[in-house]
mmCIF file of C-alpha atoms in Angstrom:
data_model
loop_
_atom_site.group_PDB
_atom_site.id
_atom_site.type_symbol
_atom_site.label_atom_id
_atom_site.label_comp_id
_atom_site.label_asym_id
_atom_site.label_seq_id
_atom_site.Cartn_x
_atom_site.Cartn_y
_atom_site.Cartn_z
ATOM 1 C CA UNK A 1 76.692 228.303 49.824
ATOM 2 C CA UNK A 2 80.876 227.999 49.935
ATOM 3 C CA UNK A 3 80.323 227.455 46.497
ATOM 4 C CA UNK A 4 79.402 230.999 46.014
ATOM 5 C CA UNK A 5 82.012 233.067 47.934
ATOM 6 C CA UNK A 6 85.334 231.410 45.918
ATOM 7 C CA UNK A 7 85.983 232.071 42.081
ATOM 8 C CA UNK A 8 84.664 229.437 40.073
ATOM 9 C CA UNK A 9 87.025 227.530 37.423
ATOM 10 C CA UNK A 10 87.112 229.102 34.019
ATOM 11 C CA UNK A 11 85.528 225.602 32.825
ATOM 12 C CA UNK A 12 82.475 226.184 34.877
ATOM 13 C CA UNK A 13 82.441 230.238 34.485
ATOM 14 C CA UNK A 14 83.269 230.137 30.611
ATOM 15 C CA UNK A 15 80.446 228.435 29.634
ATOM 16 C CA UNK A 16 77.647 230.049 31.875
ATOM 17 C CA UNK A 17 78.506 233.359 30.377
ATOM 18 C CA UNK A 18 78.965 231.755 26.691
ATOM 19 C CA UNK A 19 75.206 230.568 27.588
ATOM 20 C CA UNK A 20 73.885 234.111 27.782
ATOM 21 C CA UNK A 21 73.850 234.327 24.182
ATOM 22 C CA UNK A 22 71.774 231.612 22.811
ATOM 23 C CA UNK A 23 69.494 232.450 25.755
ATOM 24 C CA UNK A 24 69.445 236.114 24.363
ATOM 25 C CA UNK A 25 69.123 234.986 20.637
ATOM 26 C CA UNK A 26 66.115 232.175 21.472
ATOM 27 C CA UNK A 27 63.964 234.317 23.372
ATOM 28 C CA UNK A 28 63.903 236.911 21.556
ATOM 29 C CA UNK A 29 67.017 237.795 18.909
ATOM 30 C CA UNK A 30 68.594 240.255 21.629
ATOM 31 C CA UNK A 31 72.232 241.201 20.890
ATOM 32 C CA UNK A 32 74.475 241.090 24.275
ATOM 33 C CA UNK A 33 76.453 244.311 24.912
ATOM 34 C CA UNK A 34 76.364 246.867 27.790
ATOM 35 C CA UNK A 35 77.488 250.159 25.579
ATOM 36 C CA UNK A 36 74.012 249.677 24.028
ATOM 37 C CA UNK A 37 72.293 249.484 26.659
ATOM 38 C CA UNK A 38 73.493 252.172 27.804
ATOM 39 C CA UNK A 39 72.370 254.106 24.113
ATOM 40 C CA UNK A 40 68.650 252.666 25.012
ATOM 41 C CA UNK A 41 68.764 254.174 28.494
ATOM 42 C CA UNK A 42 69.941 256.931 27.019
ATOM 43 C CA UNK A 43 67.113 257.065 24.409
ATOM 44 C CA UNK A 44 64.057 256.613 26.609
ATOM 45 C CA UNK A 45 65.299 259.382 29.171
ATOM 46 C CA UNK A 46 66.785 262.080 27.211
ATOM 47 C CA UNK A 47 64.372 264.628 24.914
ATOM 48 C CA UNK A 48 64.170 263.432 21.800
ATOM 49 C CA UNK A 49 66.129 266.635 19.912
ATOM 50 C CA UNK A 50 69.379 264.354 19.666
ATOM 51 C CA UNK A 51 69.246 262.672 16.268
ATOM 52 C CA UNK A 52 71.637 259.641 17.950
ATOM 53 C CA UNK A 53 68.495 258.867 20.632
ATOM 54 C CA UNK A 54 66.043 259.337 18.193
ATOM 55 C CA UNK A 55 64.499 255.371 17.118
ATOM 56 C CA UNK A 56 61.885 253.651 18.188
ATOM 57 C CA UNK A 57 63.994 252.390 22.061
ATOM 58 C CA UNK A 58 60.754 250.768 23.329
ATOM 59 C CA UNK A 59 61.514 247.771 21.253
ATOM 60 C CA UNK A 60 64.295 247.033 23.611
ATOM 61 C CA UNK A 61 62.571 247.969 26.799
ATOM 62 C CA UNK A 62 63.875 244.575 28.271
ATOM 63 C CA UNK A 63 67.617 246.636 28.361
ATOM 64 C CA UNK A 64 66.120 248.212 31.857
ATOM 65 C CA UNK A 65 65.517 244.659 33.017
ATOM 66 C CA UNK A 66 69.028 243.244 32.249
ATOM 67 C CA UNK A 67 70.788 246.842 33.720
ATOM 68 C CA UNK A 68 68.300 246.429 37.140
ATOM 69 C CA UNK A 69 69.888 242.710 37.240
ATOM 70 C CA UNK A 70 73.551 244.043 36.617
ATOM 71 C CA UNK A 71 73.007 246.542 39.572
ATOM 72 C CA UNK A 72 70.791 243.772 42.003
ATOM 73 C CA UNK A 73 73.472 240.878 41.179
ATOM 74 C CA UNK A 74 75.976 242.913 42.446
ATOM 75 C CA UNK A 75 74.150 244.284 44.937
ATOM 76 C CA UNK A 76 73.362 240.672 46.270
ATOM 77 C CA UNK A 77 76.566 239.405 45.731
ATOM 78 C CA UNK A 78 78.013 242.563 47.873
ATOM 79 C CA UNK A 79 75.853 241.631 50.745
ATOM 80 C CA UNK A 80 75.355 238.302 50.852
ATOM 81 C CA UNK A 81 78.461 236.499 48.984
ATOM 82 C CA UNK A 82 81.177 238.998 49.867
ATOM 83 C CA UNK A 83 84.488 237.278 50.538
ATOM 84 C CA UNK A 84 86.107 238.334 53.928
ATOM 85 C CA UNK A 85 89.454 237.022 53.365
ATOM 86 C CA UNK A 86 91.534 239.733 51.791
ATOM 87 C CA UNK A 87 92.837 239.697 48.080
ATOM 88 C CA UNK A 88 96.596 238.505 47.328
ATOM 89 C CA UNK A 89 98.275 239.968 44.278
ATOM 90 C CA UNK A 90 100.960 238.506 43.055
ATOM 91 C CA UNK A 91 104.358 239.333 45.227
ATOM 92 C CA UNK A 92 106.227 240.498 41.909
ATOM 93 C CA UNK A 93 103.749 242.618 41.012
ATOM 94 C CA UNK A 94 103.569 244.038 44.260
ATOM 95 C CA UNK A 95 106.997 244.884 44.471
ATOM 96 C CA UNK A 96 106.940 246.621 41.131
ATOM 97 C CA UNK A 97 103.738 248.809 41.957
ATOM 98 C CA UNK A 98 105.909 249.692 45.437
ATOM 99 C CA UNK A 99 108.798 250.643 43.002
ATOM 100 C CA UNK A 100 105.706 253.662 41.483
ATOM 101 C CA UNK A 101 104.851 254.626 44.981
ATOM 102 C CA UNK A 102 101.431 251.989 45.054
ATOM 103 C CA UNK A 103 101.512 250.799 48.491
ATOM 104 C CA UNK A 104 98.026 250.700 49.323
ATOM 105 C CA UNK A 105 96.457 247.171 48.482
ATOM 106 C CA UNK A 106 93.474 247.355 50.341
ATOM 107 C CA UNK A 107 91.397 247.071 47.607
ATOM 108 C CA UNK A 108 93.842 245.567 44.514
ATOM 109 C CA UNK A 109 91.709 245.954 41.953
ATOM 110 C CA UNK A 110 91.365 249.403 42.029
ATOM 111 C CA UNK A 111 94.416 250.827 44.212
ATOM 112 C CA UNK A 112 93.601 254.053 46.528
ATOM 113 C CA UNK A 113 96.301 255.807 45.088
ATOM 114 C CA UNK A 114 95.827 255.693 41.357
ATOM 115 C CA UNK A 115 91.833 255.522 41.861
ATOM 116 C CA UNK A 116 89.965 257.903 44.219
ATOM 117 C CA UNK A 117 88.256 261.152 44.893
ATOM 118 C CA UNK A 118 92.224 262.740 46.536
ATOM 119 C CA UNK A 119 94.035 260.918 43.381
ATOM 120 C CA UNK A 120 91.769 263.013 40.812
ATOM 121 C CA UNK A 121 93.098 266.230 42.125
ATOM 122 C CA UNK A 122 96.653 265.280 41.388
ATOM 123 C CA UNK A 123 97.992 265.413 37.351
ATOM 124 C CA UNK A 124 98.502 261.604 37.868
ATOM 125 C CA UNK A 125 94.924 260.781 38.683
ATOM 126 C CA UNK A 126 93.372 263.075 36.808
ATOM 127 C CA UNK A 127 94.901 261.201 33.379
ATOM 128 C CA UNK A 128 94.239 257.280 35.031
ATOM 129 C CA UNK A 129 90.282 258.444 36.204
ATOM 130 C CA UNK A 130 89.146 261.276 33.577
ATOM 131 C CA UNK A 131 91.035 261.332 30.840
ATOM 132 C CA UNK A 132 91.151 256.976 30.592
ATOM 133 C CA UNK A 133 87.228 257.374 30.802
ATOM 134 C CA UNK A 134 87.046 259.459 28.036
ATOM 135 C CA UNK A 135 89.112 257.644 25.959
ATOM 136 C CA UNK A 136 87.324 254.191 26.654
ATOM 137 C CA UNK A 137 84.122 256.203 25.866
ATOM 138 C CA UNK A 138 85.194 257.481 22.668
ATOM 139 C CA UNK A 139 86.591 254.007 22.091
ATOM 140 C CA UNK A 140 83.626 252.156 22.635
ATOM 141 C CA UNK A 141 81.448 254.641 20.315
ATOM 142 C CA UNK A 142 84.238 254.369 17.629
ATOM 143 C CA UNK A 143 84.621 250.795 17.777
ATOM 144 C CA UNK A 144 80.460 250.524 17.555
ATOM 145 C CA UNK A 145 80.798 248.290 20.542
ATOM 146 C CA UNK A 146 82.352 247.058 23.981
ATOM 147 C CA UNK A 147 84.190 244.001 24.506
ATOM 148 C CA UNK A 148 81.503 242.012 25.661
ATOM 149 C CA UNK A 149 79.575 243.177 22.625
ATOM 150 C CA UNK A 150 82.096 241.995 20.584
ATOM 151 C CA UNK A 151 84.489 239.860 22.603
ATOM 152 C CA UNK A 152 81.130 237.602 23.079
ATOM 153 C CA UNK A 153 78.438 238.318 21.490
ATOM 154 C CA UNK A 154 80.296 239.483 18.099
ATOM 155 C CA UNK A 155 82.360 236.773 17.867
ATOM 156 C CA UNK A 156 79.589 233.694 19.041
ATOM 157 C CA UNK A 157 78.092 235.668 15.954
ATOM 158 C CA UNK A 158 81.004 234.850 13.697
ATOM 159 C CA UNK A 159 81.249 238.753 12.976
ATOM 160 C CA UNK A 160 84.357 240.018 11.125
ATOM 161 C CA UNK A 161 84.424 243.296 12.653
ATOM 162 C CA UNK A 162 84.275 241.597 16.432
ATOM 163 C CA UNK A 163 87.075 239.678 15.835
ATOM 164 C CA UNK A 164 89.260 243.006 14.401
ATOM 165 C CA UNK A 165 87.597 245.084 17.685
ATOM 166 C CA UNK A 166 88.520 241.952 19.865
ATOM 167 C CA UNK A 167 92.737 241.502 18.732
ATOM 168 C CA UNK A 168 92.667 245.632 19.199
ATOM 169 C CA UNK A 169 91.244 245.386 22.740
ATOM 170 C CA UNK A 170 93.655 242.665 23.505
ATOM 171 C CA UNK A 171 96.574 244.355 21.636
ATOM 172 C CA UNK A 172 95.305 247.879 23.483
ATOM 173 C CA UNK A 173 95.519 246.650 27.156
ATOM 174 C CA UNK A 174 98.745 244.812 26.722
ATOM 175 C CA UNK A 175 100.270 247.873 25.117
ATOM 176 C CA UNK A 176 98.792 249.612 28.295
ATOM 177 C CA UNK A 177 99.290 247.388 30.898
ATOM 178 C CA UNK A 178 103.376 246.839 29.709
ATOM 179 C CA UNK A 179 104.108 250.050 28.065
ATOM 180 C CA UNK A 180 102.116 253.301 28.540
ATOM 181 C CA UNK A 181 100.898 252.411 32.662
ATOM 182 C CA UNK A 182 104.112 251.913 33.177
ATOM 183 C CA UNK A 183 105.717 254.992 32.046
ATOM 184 C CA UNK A 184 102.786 257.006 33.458
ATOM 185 C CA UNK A 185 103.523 255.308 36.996
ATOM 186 C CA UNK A 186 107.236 256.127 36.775
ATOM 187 C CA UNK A 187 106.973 260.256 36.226
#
């Protein structure tokens, strides 16, 4: 059980996930990828006058399966696996979030003050919450895939255009994470 509430080595974690898609491609030649699952949920809910929704979605019925175990792993894991012991950034990067006005590390991942319902009413928030959603939509549509579509299930594949989608993902959050976040923090 202790196993379960610490991160597990990348030599342990790595492989499990790199698993998933032999698994996928034995039992049945399913392709990995949430942004199309997300086109098949789409599909078998929405009235079939949109020409993107309209194909024959019942052939990958087994998308609501994998989604309802996305939503119940985490669900379990919330409950029963939750760690109590709070989450330590890095001091340096702590200090240089304090030097934006991010205090608030309650929950690190997702600070209070970039990311929540008060933060969307200010010009600040608004651009992090809406506007990054749209773009990461539009992004995912454009590049006909996520990064775990590509990152690895594209590239297990040996796919040309997963690699190209992968080194633009990589090259697109370090030009956010160093550059553009960055400058949006400091105004």
């Amino acid at each position: 059980m202790e196993s379960f509430l610490k991160p597990w080595p990348w030599y342990v974690a790595g492989p499990l996930i790199g698993l998933i898609i032999p698994t996928l491609l034995i039992i049945g030649n399913k392709n990995f990828g949430i942004s199309s699952s997300l086109r098949h949920i789409c599909a078998s809910c929405i009235p079939k006058n949109i020409d993107y929704f309209q194909y024959n979605w019942k052939k990958e019925i087994w998308v609501w399966m994998f989604i309802g175990g996305i939503f119940g792993g985490a669900l379990i894991a919330s409950t029963f696996f939750s760690n109590p012991d709070s989450i330590h950034i890095n001091p340096k990067l702590a200090l240089e979030l304090e030097q934006y006005g991010v205090t608030d590390f309650s929950n690190p991942f997702l600070p209070t003050q970039i990311f929540s319902w008060e933060s969307i009413s200010t010009w600040r928030g608004f651009l992090f919450v809406v506007i990054g959603g749209i773009l990461i939509g539009f992004g995912t549509r454009y590049a006909d895939g996520c990064t775990s579509g590509h990152s690895i299930m594209g590239l297990s594949a040996m796919n040309w255009p997963s690699l190209v989608a992968t080194v633009c993902f990589m090259a697109g959050g370090f030009l956010a994470a160093n550059l553009i976040v960055p400058f949006i923090l400091s105004m």
